[in-house]
Coordinates of C-alpha atoms and ligand atoms in Angstrom, one line a residue:
M1 CA 45.2 32.8 -53.5
D2 CA 43.8 36.3 -52.9
K3 CA 44.2 37.2 -56.5
L4 CA 42.9 34.0 -57.8
K5 CA 40.1 34.4 -60.3
L6 CA 36.7 33.5 -59.0
Q7 CA 36.4 30.8 -61.5
W8 CA 39.6 29.1 -60.2
R9 CA 38.6 29.8 -56.6
I10 CA 35.3 27.9 -57.1
F11 CA 37.3 25.1 -58.8
V12 CA 39.6 24.7 -55.9
F13 CA 36.9 24.8 -53.4
L14 CA 34.8 22.1 -55.1
L15 CA 37.8 20.0 -55.8
G16 CA 39.0 20.3 -52.1
F17 CA 35.4 19.4 -51.0
C18 CA 35.4 16.3 -53.2
L19 CA 38.8 15.2 -52.1
L20 CA 37.7 15.6 -48.5
L21 CA 34.6 13.4 -49.2
I22 CA 36.7 10.8 -51.0
L23 CA 39.3 10.8 -48.2
I24 CA 36.5 10.1 -45.6
L25 CA 35.2 7.2 -47.9
W26 CA 38.6 5.7 -48.3
M27 CA 39.3 5.7 -44.6
F28 CA 35.8 4.1 -43.8
Q29 CA 35.8 1.7 -46.7
T30 CA 39.4 0.5 -46.4
T31 CA 41.2 1.2 -43.4
F32 CA 38.3 0.9 -40.9
L33 CA 36.3 -1.8 -42.6
S34 CA 37.8 -4.8 -40.9
D35 CA 37.8 -3.1 -37.5
M36 CA 34.2 -2.2 -37.9
Y37 CA 33.3 -5.6 -39.0
R38 CA 34.9 -7.1 -36.1
F39 CA 33.3 -4.6 -33.9
T40 CA 29.8 -5.3 -35.2
R41 CA 30.5 -9.2 -34.8
K42 CA 31.4 -8.3 -31.2
I43 CA 28.1 -6.5 -30.6
E44 CA 26.2 -9.3 -32.1
I45 CA 27.8 -11.8 -29.7
D46 CA 26.9 -9.6 -26.7
K47 CA 23.4 -9.4 -28.0
A48 CA 23.3 -13.2 -28.3
I49 CA 24.6 -13.7 -24.6
R50 CA 21.9 -11.3 -23.4
L51 CA 19.2 -13.3 -25.3
V52 CA 20.6 -16.6 -24.0
E53 CA 20.8 -15.2 -20.4
Q54 CA 17.0 -14.2 -20.6
E55 CA 16.0 -17.5 -22.0
I56 CA 18.3 -19.8 -20.1
N57 CA 15.5 -21.6 -18.5
N58 CA 13.3 -21.8 -21.5
P59 CA 12.7 -25.4 -22.6
T60 CA 13.0 -24.2 -26.3
L61 CA 16.6 -22.8 -25.6
K62 CA 18.0 -25.3 -28.0
D63 CA 15.7 -23.9 -30.9
I64 CA 16.9 -20.3 -29.9
L65 CA 20.5 -21.3 -30.1
H66 CA 20.0 -23.0 -33.4
E67 CA 18.4 -19.9 -34.8
I68 CA 21.2 -17.7 -33.5
E69 CA 23.5 -20.0 -35.4
L70 CA 21.5 -19.8 -38.6
T71 CA 20.9 -16.1 -38.7
K72 CA 23.8 -14.6 -37.0
E73 CA 26.4 -17.2 -37.7
I74 CA 27.4 -17.5 -34.0
M75 CA 28.0 -20.9 -32.7
V76 CA 26.9 -21.6 -29.1
R77 CA 28.1 -24.8 -27.5
P78 CA 28.6 -26.2 -24.0
T79 CA 32.2 -25.2 -23.0
Q80 CA 33.3 -28.8 -22.4
D81 CA 32.1 -30.0 -25.9
F82 CA 33.5 -27.1 -27.7
A83 CA 36.0 -27.6 -30.5
P84 CA 36.6 -24.9 -33.0
P85 CA 35.8 -25.9 -36.5
V86 CA 38.6 -26.9 -38.8
Q87 CA 40.0 -23.9 -40.9
P88 CA 41.0 -24.6 -44.5
A89 CA 44.9 -24.4 -44.8
P90 CA 46.2 -21.1 -46.1
G91 CA 46.4 -21.6 -50.0
R92 CA 47.7 -19.8 -53.0
F93 CA 44.7 -17.2 -52.9
N94 CA 43.7 -17.1 -49.2
H95 CA 46.9 -15.9 -47.5
R96 CA 45.4 -15.0 -44.2
Q97 CA 43.5 -17.3 -41.7
P98 CA 40.1 -15.8 -40.9
E99 CA 39.9 -14.2 -37.4
T100 CA 37.8 -15.6 -34.8
I101 CA 36.1 -14.6 -31.7
T102 CA 35.5 -16.8 -28.8
Q103 CA 33.8 -15.8 -25.6
V104 CA 33.0 -18.2 -22.6
Q105 CA 30.0 -17.2 -20.5
E106 CA 28.5 -18.9 -17.4
F107 CA 24.9 -18.9 -16.6
V108 CA 23.1 -19.9 -13.5
L109 CA 20.1 -22.2 -14.1
Q110 CA 16.9 -22.5 -12.1
D111 CA 18.1 -25.4 -9.9
G112 CA 21.2 -23.4 -8.9
S113 CA 23.7 -25.3 -11.2
V114 CA 26.0 -23.3 -13.4
L115 CA 26.1 -23.9 -17.2
S116 CA 29.1 -22.7 -19.1
L117 CA 28.5 -21.9 -22.9
T118 CA 31.2 -20.9 -25.4
F119 CA 30.1 -18.4 -28.2
Y120 CA 32.2 -18.6 -31.3
A121 CA 32.0 -16.4 -34.4
M122 CA 34.2 -16.0 -37.4
V123 CA 35.3 -12.6 -38.7
T124 CA 35.6 -13.3 -42.5
P125 CA 38.4 -11.4 -44.0
V126 CA 37.4 -8.5 -46.2
D127 CA 40.5 -8.2 -48.1
A128 CA 38.7 -9.0 -51.4
T129 CA 36.0 -6.5 -50.6
V130 CA 38.6 -3.9 -49.8
S131 CA 40.4 -4.3 -53.1
T132 CA 37.1 -4.1 -55.0
L133 CA 36.2 -1.0 -53.0
K134 CA 39.7 0.5 -54.0
I135 CA 39.1 0.2 -57.6
Q136 CA 35.6 1.6 -57.2
L137 CA 37.0 4.6 -55.2
I138 CA 39.6 5.2 -57.8
I139 CA 36.9 5.4 -60.5
I140 CA 34.8 7.6 -58.2
T141 CA 37.8 10.0 -57.5
G142 CA 38.1 10.3 -61.4
I143 CA 34.4 11.1 -61.8
M144 CA 34.3 13.6 -59.0
V145 CA 37.2 15.5 -60.3
I146 CA 35.7 15.6 -63.8
L147 CA 32.3 16.6 -62.2
A148 CA 34.1 19.3 -59.9
T149 CA 35.7 20.7 -63.1
I150 CA 32.4 20.7 -65.1
L151 CA 30.5 22.3 -62.1
A152 CA 33.2 24.9 -61.5
A153 CA 33.1 25.9 -65.1
I154 CA 29.1 26.0 -65.0
I155 CA 29.1 28.0 -61.8
S156 CA 31.7 30.4 -62.8
K157 CA 30.0 30.9 -66.1
H158 CA 26.9 31.8 -64.2
I159 CA 28.7 33.9 -61.4
S160 CA 31.9 35.2 -62.6
R161 CA 30.9 36.1 -66.1
P162 CA 28.2 38.7 -65.3
I163 CA 30.5 40.1 -62.5
E164 CA 33.2 40.5 -65.2
Q165 CA 30.9 42.2 -67.4
I166 CA 29.6 44.5 -64.7
N167 CA 33.2 45.1 -63.8
K168 CA 34.0 46.0 -67.3
G169 CA 31.0 48.4 -67.4
A170 CA 32.0 50.0 -64.0
K171 CA 35.4 50.7 -65.4
T172 CA 33.9 52.6 -68.3
L173 CA 31.6 54.3 -65.9
A174 CA 34.6 55.4 -63.6
M175 CA 36.3 56.9 -66.8
G176 CA 33.1 59.1 -67.2
N177 CA 31.0 57.2 -69.8
Y178 CA 27.6 57.8 -68.0
E179 CA 25.7 56.1 -71.0
V180 CA 26.9 52.7 -69.9
K181 CA 24.1 50.1 -69.2
F182 CA 24.3 47.1 -66.9
H183 CA 22.5 44.1 -67.7
G184 CA 23.2 41.6 -64.9
K185 CA 21.0 38.5 -65.1
G186 CA 20.9 35.2 -63.4
F187 CA 21.1 36.1 -59.7
L188 CA 18.9 38.4 -57.6
E189 CA 22.2 40.0 -56.2
I190 CA 23.7 40.5 -59.6
E191 CA 20.4 42.0 -60.9
E192 CA 20.2 44.3 -57.8
L193 CA 23.9 45.3 -58.3
S194 CA 23.3 46.2 -62.0
D195 CA 20.2 48.1 -61.0
T196 CA 22.1 50.0 -58.4
L197 CA 24.8 50.8 -60.9
N198 CA 22.4 51.9 -63.5
T199 CA 20.9 54.3 -61.0
A200 CA 24.3 55.4 -59.9
A201 CA 25.1 56.1 -63.7
V202 CA 21.9 58.1 -64.2
E203 CA 22.6 60.1 -60.8
L204 CA 26.2 60.7 -61.8
S205 CA 25.2 62.0 -65.3
K206 CA 22.5 64.1 -63.8
V207 CA 25.1 65.6 -61.3
E208 CA 27.5 65.9 -64.1
G209 CA 25.2 67.9 -66.2
Q210 CA 24.2 70.0 -63.3
R211 CA 27.9 70.7 -62.5
R212 CA 28.5 71.8 -66.1
E213 CA 25.5 74.0 -66.0
L214 CA 26.6 75.5 -62.5
M215 CA 30.1 76.1 -64.1
A216 CA 28.7 77.9 -66.9
N217 CA 26.3 79.9 -64.7
I218 CA 28.8 80.8 -62.1
S219 CA 31.5 81.9 -64.7
H220 CA 28.6 84.1 -66.4
D221 CA 27.6 85.4 -63.0
L222 CA 31.1 86.1 -61.9
R223 CA 32.2 87.6 -65.3
T224 CA 29.3 90.1 -65.7
P225 CA 29.5 91.8 -62.2
L226 CA 33.2 91.8 -62.4
A227 CA 33.1 93.5 -65.9
L228 CA 30.6 96.0 -64.5
I229 CA 32.9 96.8 -61.4
Y230 CA 35.9 97.1 -63.6
S231 CA 34.4 99.4 -66.1
Y232 CA 32.6 101.7 -63.6
A233 CA 36.0 101.7 -61.4
E234 CA 37.9 102.6 -64.6
M235 CA 35.4 105.3 -65.4
M236 CA 35.7 106.8 -61.8
H237 CA 39.4 106.6 -62.1
D238 CA 39.6 108.3 -65.5
F239 CA 36.9 111.0 -64.8
P240 CA 36.8 111.4 -61.1
Q241 CA 35.1 114.7 -61.3
E242 CA 32.1 112.9 -63.0
V243 CA 31.5 110.2 -60.5
T244 CA 27.7 109.8 -59.6
P245 CA 26.2 108.0 -56.7
E246 CA 24.5 105.6 -59.1
Q247 CA 27.9 104.5 -60.3
S248 CA 29.3 103.7 -57.0
Q249 CA 25.9 102.1 -56.1
I250 CA 26.2 99.7 -59.0
I251 CA 29.7 98.8 -57.9
M252 CA 28.4 98.0 -54.3
D253 CA 25.3 96.0 -55.7
E254 CA 27.5 94.0 -58.0
T255 CA 30.1 93.3 -55.2
K256 CA 27.1 92.1 -53.0
R257 CA 26.0 89.9 -55.7
L258 CA 29.4 88.4 -56.1
T259 CA 29.7 88.0 -52.4
S260 CA 26.4 86.1 -52.0
L261 CA 27.4 83.8 -54.9
V262 CA 30.7 83.0 -53.5
N263 CA 29.1 82.5 -50.0
D264 CA 26.6 79.9 -51.3
V265 CA 29.3 77.9 -53.2
L266 CA 31.5 78.1 -50.1
D267 CA 28.6 77.1 -47.8
I268 CA 27.5 74.0 -49.5
S269 CA 31.1 72.7 -50.0
N270 CA 31.6 73.2 -46.2
I271 CA 28.5 71.6 -45.3
E272 CA 28.8 68.7 -47.7
T273 CA 32.3 67.9 -46.8
G274 CA 31.4 67.8 -43.1
T275 CA 33.9 70.6 -42.1
E276 CA 31.0 72.6 -40.8
K277 CA 30.2 71.6 -37.1
L278 CA 27.0 72.7 -35.4
N279 CA 27.2 75.1 -32.6
K280 CA 24.1 74.4 -30.8
T281 CA 22.6 76.8 -28.2
N282 CA 19.2 77.1 -26.6
Y283 CA 17.9 80.1 -28.3
N284 CA 14.6 82.1 -28.9
L285 CA 13.7 80.7 -32.4
T286 CA 10.5 83.1 -32.7
A287 CA 12.7 86.2 -31.9
S288 CA 15.4 85.1 -34.3
L289 CA 13.0 84.6 -37.1
Q290 CA 11.4 87.9 -36.5
K291 CA 14.7 89.6 -36.6
T292 CA 15.4 88.0 -40.0
I293 CA 12.0 89.0 -41.3
N294 CA 12.3 92.5 -40.1
R295 CA 15.7 92.9 -41.7
I296 CA 14.8 91.6 -45.0
G297 CA 11.3 93.2 -44.8
S298 CA 12.9 96.6 -44.6
L299 CA 15.2 95.9 -47.5
V300 CA 12.3 94.9 -49.9
K301 CA 9.7 97.3 -48.4
N302 CA 10.3 99.9 -51.0
E303 CA 9.7 97.5 -53.9
G304 CA 6.2 96.9 -52.5
Y305 CA 7.0 93.4 -50.7
Q306 CA 5.1 92.5 -47.5
L307 CA 6.4 90.1 -45.1
D308 CA 4.0 88.6 -42.5
F309 CA 4.9 86.6 -39.5
V310 CA 2.1 84.5 -37.7
Y311 CA 2.9 82.8 -34.3
D312 CA 1.2 81.9 -31.1
K313 CA 4.0 82.2 -28.5
E314 CA 7.7 82.5 -28.3
I315 CA 9.6 79.1 -28.4
Y316 CA 13.1 77.9 -27.8
I317 CA 15.0 75.4 -29.6
L318 CA 18.4 73.8 -29.2
A319 CA 20.0 74.5 -32.4
D320 CA 22.7 76.3 -34.4
E321 CA 21.2 79.7 -34.6
V322 CA 23.5 80.9 -37.4
K323 CA 22.7 77.9 -39.6
I324 CA 18.9 77.8 -38.9
T325 CA 18.8 81.5 -39.7
Q326 CA 20.8 80.9 -43.1
G327 CA 18.3 78.1 -44.1
F328 CA 15.3 80.2 -43.2
Y329 CA 16.8 83.2 -45.1
N330 CA 17.2 81.0 -48.1
L331 CA 13.5 80.0 -48.0
L332 CA 12.4 83.6 -47.4
L333 CA 14.5 84.9 -50.3
N334 CA 13.1 82.2 -52.6
G335 CA 9.5 83.1 -51.3
I336 CA 10.2 86.9 -52.3
T337 CA 11.8 86.0 -55.6
H338 CA 8.9 83.7 -56.7
C339 CA 6.0 85.4 -55.0
G340 CA 3.1 86.3 -57.1
S341 CA 1.6 89.8 -58.0
D342 CA 0.4 90.2 -54.4
K343 CA 4.0 90.5 -53.4
L344 CA 3.1 88.9 -50.1
V345 CA 5.1 86.2 -48.2
V346 CA 3.7 84.9 -45.1
V347 CA 5.8 82.9 -42.5
K348 CA 3.9 80.7 -40.0
Q349 CA 5.3 79.3 -36.8
I350 CA 3.0 76.2 -35.7
L351 CA 3.6 74.4 -32.5
K352 CA 2.4 70.8 -32.1
D353 CA 3.4 68.6 -29.1
N354 CA 7.1 69.1 -29.0
I355 CA 7.5 69.8 -32.7
V356 CA 7.7 73.3 -34.3
R357 CA 7.0 73.8 -37.9
I358 CA 7.9 76.8 -39.8
E359 CA 6.2 77.5 -43.1
V360 CA 7.2 80.0 -45.7
I361 CA 4.1 80.7 -48.0
D362 CA 3.9 82.5 -51.3
H363 CA 1.1 82.9 -53.9
G364 CA 3.5 83.0 -56.9
E365 CA 4.0 80.6 -60.0
G366 CA 4.4 77.4 -57.9
I367 CA 6.5 74.3 -58.9
S368 CA 5.3 71.7 -61.4
E369 CA 5.0 68.1 -60.0
S370 CA 7.8 66.9 -62.6
N371 CA 10.2 69.5 -60.9
L372 CA 9.3 69.0 -57.3
P373 CA 11.4 65.9 -56.6
Y374 CA 14.5 67.7 -57.7
I375 CA 14.4 71.2 -56.3
W376 CA 16.4 70.0 -53.2
D377 CA 19.2 68.8 -55.4
R378 CA 22.4 70.7 -55.7
Y379 CA 22.5 73.1 -58.7
Y380 CA 18.9 72.4 -59.6
K381 CA 17.1 75.2 -61.1
V382 CA 13.5 75.1 -62.5
D383 CA 14.2 77.9 -64.9
K384 CA 17.1 77.0 -66.9
K385 CA 17.3 80.3 -68.7
H386 CA 19.6 82.6 -67.0
K387 CA 17.4 85.6 -66.0
R388 CA 19.5 88.4 -64.4
P389 CA 17.0 89.6 -61.8
I390 CA 16.3 86.3 -60.5
M391 CA 19.8 85.2 -59.9
G392 CA 20.3 82.0 -58.2
T393 CA 23.0 79.4 -58.1
G394 CA 20.6 76.6 -57.5
L395 CA 22.3 75.9 -54.2
G396 CA 19.8 77.5 -51.9
L397 CA 17.4 74.7 -51.2
S398 CA 20.3 72.3 -51.2
I399 CA 21.8 74.2 -48.2
V400 CA 18.3 74.3 -46.4
K401 CA 18.2 70.5 -46.8
N402 CA 21.7 69.9 -45.5
I403 CA 21.2 72.3 -42.5
I404 CA 17.7 70.7 -41.4
E405 CA 19.3 67.1 -41.9
M406 CA 22.1 68.1 -39.7
H407 CA 19.7 69.0 -37.0
D408 CA 17.8 65.7 -37.5
G409 CA 14.6 67.7 -38.6
E410 CA 12.3 67.2 -41.5
Y411 CA 11.6 69.6 -44.5
G412 CA 9.3 69.7 -47.4
V413 CA 7.1 71.6 -49.9
E414 CA 3.6 71.7 -51.1
S415 CA 3.2 73.6 -54.2
Q416 CA 0.5 74.0 -57.0
L417 CA 1.4 75.4 -60.3
G418 CA 0.0 79.0 -60.7
K419 CA -1.2 79.1 -57.0
G420 CA 2.0 79.3 -54.9
S421 CA 4.3 77.1 -52.7
T422 CA 4.5 76.4 -48.9
F423 CA 8.2 75.5 -47.9
W424 CA 8.4 74.1 -44.5
F425 CA 10.8 72.6 -42.0
R426 CA 10.3 70.9 -38.6
L427 CA 12.4 70.8 -35.7
E428 CA 12.2 69.4 -32.0
I429 CA 11.8 72.2 -29.4
V430 CA 13.2 72.4 -26.0
K431 CA 10.4 71.8 -23.3
Ligands
ADP1 P1 18.1 79.1 -56.7 O1 19.4 79.6 -56.2 O2 18.0 78.9 -58.1 O3 16.9 79.8 -56.1 P2 17.2 77.0 -54.9 O4 18.0 75.8 -54.6 O5 17.0 77.9 -53.9 O6 18.2 77.7 -56.1 O7 15.9 76.7 -55.8 C1 15.9 75.6 -56.7 C2 14.8 75.8 -57.6 O8 13.4 75.7 -56.9 C3 14.7 77.3 -58.1 O9 15.3 77.4 -59.3 C4 13.3 77.9 -58.3 O10 12.9 77.6 -59.6 C5 12.6 76.8 -57.4 N1 12.0 77.4 -56.2 C6 12.5 77.6 -55.0 N2 11.8 78.1 -54.1 C7 10.6 78.5 -54.9 C8 9.3 79.1 -54.7 N3 8.9 79.6 -53.4 N4 8.4 79.2 -55.6 C9 8.7 78.7 -56.8 N5 9.8 78.0 -57.2 C10 10.7 77.9 -56.2

């Protein structure tokens, strides 16, 4: 039954429903018909008795009894005069004698005397009706089976066919054909399902494209420093007397570049697979940010960059300091990488109620509106050209997003092309 196709399942259910209806009809129309008829006759006699009881002293009682006899076919006679009417003898076609109901009831009259009346009714045999009904029911059963089959075919055509089509499409999607289009029509649910699958196909193809691009970038980023490191190391090995500090500096720089690249890739996969757990402590956020700013500030000071930190008072938050620092570090580094000719990055700490908002502001190239919704995606890079000095994996903001989400915080960006960007995140503070 579990593996039955939808079409057959609908058919079985419909047929079962029809058969149940017919069974109920059969029971009531054939088996119970005589019983029910007898029962209604009894009720009618009881009603007649009650009516006579009320009208026993009425001078028009005779007329009332006459009316009962005419309309309800119930004979009412004084008991001493009562003789049941003669029944026709059983013949060839009527094998059964009709059943009768006789009930004697005593009534007390106004003058105190007692009047005994006999109520008599016939229960006409319903055999003929039953056999007519049986033929009718056989026909109805046939019609219902045919109707159930037609209905099952129509319903399954409307429901199972689009599902089968969507299923076929989904299979090709699973095999990697992201061009597949789903056109589920007919039901809201099916339309929604195909919309969802169409969106999923678009998203999957986007991720696939980004993954390919990342692989190309990463292999490029790995190969170049590795080649540099190898050739300089080889040179130092072959001509140890000619080693200059610049050469070893190049090896160190390239190694650092490789390390940060590998770390980014590891961080994002750890965060996304959920293997990274938060290690929350109550710590001084302001001091922690200041430390990061100072560390990076002193590294980039020589190149003319200036990092400012604006805040009112020191605040504490309950969070994972290492992770928040990592997220902030990514924003700060992006700010420096994309800052304008003023080479200034401003960090603001704004406290409102029990929410702290950290802003990283630069006055650089900004981000176009068409790119804004995607910059938080994994592997997304605005500038597809692979410029060496601005080396990025497209993972930095995705790491920020994941870290802030893990802390139930909010994040966002306001940016204007040519004017600069303000990246921000908000977290709840410890009161
Ligand atoms: P990447 O490693 O490429 O910097 P990110 O996820 O950190 O990756 O950033 C995604 C993209 O968003 C970057 O390619 C960059 O073009 C853009 N971006 C990030 N920060 C800024 C900024 N402060 N100003 C302008 N563009 C930015």
